[in-house]
Coordinates of C-alpha atoms and ligand atoms in Angstrom, one line a residue:
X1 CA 76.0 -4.5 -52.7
X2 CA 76.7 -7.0 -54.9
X3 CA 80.4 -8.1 -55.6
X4 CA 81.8 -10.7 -58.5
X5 CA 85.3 -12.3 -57.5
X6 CA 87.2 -14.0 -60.6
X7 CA 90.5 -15.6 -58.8
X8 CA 91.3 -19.2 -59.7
X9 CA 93.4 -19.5 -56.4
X10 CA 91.1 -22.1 -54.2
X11 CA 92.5 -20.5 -50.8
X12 CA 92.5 -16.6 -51.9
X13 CA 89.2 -16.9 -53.5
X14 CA 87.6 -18.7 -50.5
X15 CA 89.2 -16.1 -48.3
X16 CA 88.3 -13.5 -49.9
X17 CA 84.8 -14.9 -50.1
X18 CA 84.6 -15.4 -46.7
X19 CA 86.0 -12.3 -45.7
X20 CA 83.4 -9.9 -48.0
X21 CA 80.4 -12.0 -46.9
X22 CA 81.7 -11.2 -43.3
X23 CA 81.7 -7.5 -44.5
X24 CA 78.1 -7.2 -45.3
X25 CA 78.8 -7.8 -49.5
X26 CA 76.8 -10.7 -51.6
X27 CA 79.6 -12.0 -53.4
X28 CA 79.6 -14.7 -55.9
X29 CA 83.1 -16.3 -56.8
X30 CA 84.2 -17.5 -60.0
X31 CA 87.4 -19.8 -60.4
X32 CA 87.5 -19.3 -64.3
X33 CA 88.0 -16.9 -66.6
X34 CA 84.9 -18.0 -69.4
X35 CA 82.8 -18.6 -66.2
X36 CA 83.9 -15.2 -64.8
X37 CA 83.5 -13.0 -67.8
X38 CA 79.7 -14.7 -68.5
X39 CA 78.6 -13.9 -64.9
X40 CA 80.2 -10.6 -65.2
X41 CA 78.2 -9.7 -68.3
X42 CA 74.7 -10.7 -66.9
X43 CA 75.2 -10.5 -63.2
X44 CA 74.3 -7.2 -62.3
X45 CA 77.1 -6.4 -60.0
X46 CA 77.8 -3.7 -58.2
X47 CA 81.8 -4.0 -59.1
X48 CA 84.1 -6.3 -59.8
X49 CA 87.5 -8.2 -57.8
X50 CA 89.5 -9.9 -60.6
X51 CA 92.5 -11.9 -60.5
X52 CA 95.4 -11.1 -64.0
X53 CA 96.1 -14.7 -64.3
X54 CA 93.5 -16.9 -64.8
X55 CA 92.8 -20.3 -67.0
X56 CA 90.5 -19.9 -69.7
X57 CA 90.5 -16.3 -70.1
X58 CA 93.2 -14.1 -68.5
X59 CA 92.1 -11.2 -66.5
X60 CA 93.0 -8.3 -69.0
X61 CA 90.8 -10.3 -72.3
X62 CA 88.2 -10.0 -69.3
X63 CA 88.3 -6.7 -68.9
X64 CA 88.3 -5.7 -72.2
X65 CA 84.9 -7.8 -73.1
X66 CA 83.1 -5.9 -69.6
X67 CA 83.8 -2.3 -71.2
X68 CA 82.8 -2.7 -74.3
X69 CA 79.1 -2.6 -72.3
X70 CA 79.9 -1.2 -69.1
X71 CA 81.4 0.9 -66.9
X72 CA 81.2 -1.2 -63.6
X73 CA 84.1 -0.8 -61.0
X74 CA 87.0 -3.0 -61.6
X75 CA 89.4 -3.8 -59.1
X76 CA 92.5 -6.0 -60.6
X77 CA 94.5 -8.1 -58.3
X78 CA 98.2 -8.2 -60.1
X79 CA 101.2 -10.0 -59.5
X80 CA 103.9 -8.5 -56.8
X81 CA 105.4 -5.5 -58.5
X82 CA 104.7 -6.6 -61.7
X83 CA 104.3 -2.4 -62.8
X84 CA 103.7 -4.1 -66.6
X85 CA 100.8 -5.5 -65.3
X86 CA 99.6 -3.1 -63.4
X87 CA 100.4 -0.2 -66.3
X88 CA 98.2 -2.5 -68.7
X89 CA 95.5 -3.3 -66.0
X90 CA 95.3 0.7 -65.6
X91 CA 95.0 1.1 -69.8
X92 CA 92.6 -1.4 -70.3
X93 CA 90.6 0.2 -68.5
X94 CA 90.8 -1.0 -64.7
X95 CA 89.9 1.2 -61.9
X96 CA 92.3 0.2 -59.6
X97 CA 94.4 -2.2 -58.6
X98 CA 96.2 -4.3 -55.6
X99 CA 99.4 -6.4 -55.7
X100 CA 99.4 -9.6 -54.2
X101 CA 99.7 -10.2 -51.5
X102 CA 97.8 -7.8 -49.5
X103 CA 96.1 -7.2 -46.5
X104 CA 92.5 -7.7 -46.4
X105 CA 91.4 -4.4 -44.9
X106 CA 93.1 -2.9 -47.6
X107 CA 91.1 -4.3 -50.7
X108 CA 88.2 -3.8 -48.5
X109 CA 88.9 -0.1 -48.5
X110 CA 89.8 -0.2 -52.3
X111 CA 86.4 -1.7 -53.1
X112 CA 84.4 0.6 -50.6
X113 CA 86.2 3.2 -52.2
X114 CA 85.0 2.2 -56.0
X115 CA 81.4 1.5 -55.3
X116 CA 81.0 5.1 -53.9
X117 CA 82.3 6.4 -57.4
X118 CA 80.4 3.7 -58.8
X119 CA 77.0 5.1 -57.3
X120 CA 77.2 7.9 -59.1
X121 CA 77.1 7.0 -62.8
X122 CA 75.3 4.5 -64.7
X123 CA 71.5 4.3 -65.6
X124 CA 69.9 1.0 -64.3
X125 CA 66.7 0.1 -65.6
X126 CA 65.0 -1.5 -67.9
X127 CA 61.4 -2.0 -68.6
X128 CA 59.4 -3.3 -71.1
X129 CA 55.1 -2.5 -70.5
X130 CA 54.6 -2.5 -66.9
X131 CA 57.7 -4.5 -66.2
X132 CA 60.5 -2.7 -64.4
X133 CA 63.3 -3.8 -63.3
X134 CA 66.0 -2.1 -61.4
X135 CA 69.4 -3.4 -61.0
X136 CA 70.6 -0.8 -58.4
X137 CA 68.1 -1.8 -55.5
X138 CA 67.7 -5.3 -57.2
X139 CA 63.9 -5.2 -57.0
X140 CA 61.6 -6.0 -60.3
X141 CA 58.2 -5.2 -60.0
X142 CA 54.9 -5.9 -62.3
X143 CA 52.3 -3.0 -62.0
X144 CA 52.4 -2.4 -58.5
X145 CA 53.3 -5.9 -57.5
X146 CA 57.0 -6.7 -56.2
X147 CA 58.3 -9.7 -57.8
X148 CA 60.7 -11.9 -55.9
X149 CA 63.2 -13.6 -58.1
X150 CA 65.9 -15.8 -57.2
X151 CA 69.4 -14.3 -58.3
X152 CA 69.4 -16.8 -61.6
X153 CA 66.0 -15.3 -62.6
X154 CA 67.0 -12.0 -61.8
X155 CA 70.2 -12.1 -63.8
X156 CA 67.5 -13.9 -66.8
X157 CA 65.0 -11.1 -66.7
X158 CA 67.6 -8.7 -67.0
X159 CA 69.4 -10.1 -70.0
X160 CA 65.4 -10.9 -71.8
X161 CA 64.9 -6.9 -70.7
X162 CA 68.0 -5.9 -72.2
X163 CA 67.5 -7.3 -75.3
X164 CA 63.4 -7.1 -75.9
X165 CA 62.4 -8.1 -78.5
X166 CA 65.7 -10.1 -79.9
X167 CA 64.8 -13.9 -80.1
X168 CA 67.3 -15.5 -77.6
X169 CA 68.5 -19.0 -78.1
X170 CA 68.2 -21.5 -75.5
X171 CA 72.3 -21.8 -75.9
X172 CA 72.8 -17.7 -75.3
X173 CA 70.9 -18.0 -72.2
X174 CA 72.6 -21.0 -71.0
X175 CA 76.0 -19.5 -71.4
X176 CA 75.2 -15.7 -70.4
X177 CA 73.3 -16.2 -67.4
X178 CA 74.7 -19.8 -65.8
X179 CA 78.1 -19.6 -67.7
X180 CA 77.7 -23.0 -68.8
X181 CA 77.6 -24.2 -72.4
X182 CA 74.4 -25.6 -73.9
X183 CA 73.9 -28.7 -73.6
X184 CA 70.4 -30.2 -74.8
X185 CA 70.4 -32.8 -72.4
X186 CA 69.9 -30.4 -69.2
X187 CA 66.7 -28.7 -69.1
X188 CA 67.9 -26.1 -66.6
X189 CA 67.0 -23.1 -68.9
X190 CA 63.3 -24.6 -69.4
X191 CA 62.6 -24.6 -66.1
X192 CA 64.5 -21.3 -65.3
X193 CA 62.3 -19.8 -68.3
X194 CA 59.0 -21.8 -66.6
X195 CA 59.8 -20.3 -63.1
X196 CA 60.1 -17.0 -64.2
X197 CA 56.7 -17.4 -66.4
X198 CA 55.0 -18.2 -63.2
X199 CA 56.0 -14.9 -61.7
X200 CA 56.1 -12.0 -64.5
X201 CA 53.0 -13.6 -66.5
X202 CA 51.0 -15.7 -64.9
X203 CA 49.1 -13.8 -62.5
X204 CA 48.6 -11.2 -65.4
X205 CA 46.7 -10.8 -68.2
X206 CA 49.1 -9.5 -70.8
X207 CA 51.9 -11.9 -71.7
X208 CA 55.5 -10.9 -72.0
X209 CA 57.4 -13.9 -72.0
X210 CA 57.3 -16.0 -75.5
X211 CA 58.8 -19.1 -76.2
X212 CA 59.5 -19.1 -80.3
X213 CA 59.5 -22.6 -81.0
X214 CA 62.5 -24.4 -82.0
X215 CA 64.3 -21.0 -81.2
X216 CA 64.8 -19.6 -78.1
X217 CA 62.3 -16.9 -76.2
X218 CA 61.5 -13.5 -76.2
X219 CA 60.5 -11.0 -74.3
X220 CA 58.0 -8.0 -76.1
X221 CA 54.6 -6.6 -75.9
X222 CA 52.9 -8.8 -78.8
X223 CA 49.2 -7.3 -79.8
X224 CA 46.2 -8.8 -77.9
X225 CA 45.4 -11.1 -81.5
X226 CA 49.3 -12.2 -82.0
X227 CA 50.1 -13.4 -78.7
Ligands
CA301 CA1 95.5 -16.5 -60.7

């Protein structure tokens, strides 16, 4: 299981960190609201820990941008007895919250809790030819053949899948999938894009992955004489 933590707090978010990784979860921490809400949006996650007060984005802006497309498990962590908070947090569409502070076992149980409501909706795969990808069990395959991905070009491929056939700019990649904004002097999408080449096209004969020059990439079935 797969958990996103947004908490700017150094201590509480290595804590928590620490404490889910000890608990069997992959968790990936953010300490900043933009950062948080761009992982949350490509990351694949299995549900979500976020803080209210962040810099950058506060935790309910965050919320609202993550339902307009999904319907992943939130957990809010709210200020002592602020009910305003946690009355919003509930409206905006939160599944739960916790009030600082609390004791770990206890948002352990919330989360557990979440994830086996969460298991029951939600459709999640995508494929494009023989390309499949599923984000539940996390495995993309090619024809018969597992592909192994890092997390970075699993959280590519599935943005590219969930948009096939939309040109995507170097810049929307950049900022979707590392959280970062573009910057033309890094070349870290290139050789994301190049890595991930050498694993859903190379060894086949149809192509999926196109670079549109000057534009971005794409990812379709192009006709045999187009490609
Ligand atoms: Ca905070």
């Amino acid at each position: 299981m797969h958990l996103l933590v947004i908490e700017d707090e150094v201590k509480l978010g290595d804590y928590l960190r620490k404490g889910l990784v000890e608990s069997g979860f992959n968790v990936d921490l953010s300490r900043d609201g933009s950062e948080g809400l761009g992982m949350a949006l490509t990351g694949n996650y299995d549900a979500i820990v976020l803080d209210v007060m962040l810099p950058g984005i506060d935790g309910f802006k965050i919320l609202e941008a993550i339902r307009k497309s999904s319907s992943i498990p939130v957990l809010m962590l709210t200020a002592r007895d602020d009910v305003v908070d946690r009355v919003k947090g509930l409206e905006s569409g939160a599944d739960d919250y916790l009030a600082k502070p609390f004791a770990f076992s206890e948002l352990q149980a919330r989360i557990r809790a979440l994830l086996r409501r969460g298991t029951l909706q939600e459709t999640t795969r995508y494929a494009l030819a023989d390309l499949q990808l599923d984000l539940t069990t996390r495995k993309a395959t090619r024809g018969s053949k597992r592909l192994e991905l890092t997390a970075k070009e699993f959280a590519l491929l599935s943005l590219l899948l969930r948009r096939q056939g939309q040109i995507l700019p170097r810049a929307i990649l950049a900022d979707q999938v590392w959280g970062m904004n573009f910057d033309s002097e890094t070349n870290v999408v290139e050789v994301a894009v190049r890595r991930l080449r050498m694993k859903i096209d190379d060894p086949f004969d149809v192509k999926l992955l196109h670079t549109v020059r000057g534009m971005g990439y794409v990812l379709e079935l192009r006709d045999a004489d187009s490609a």
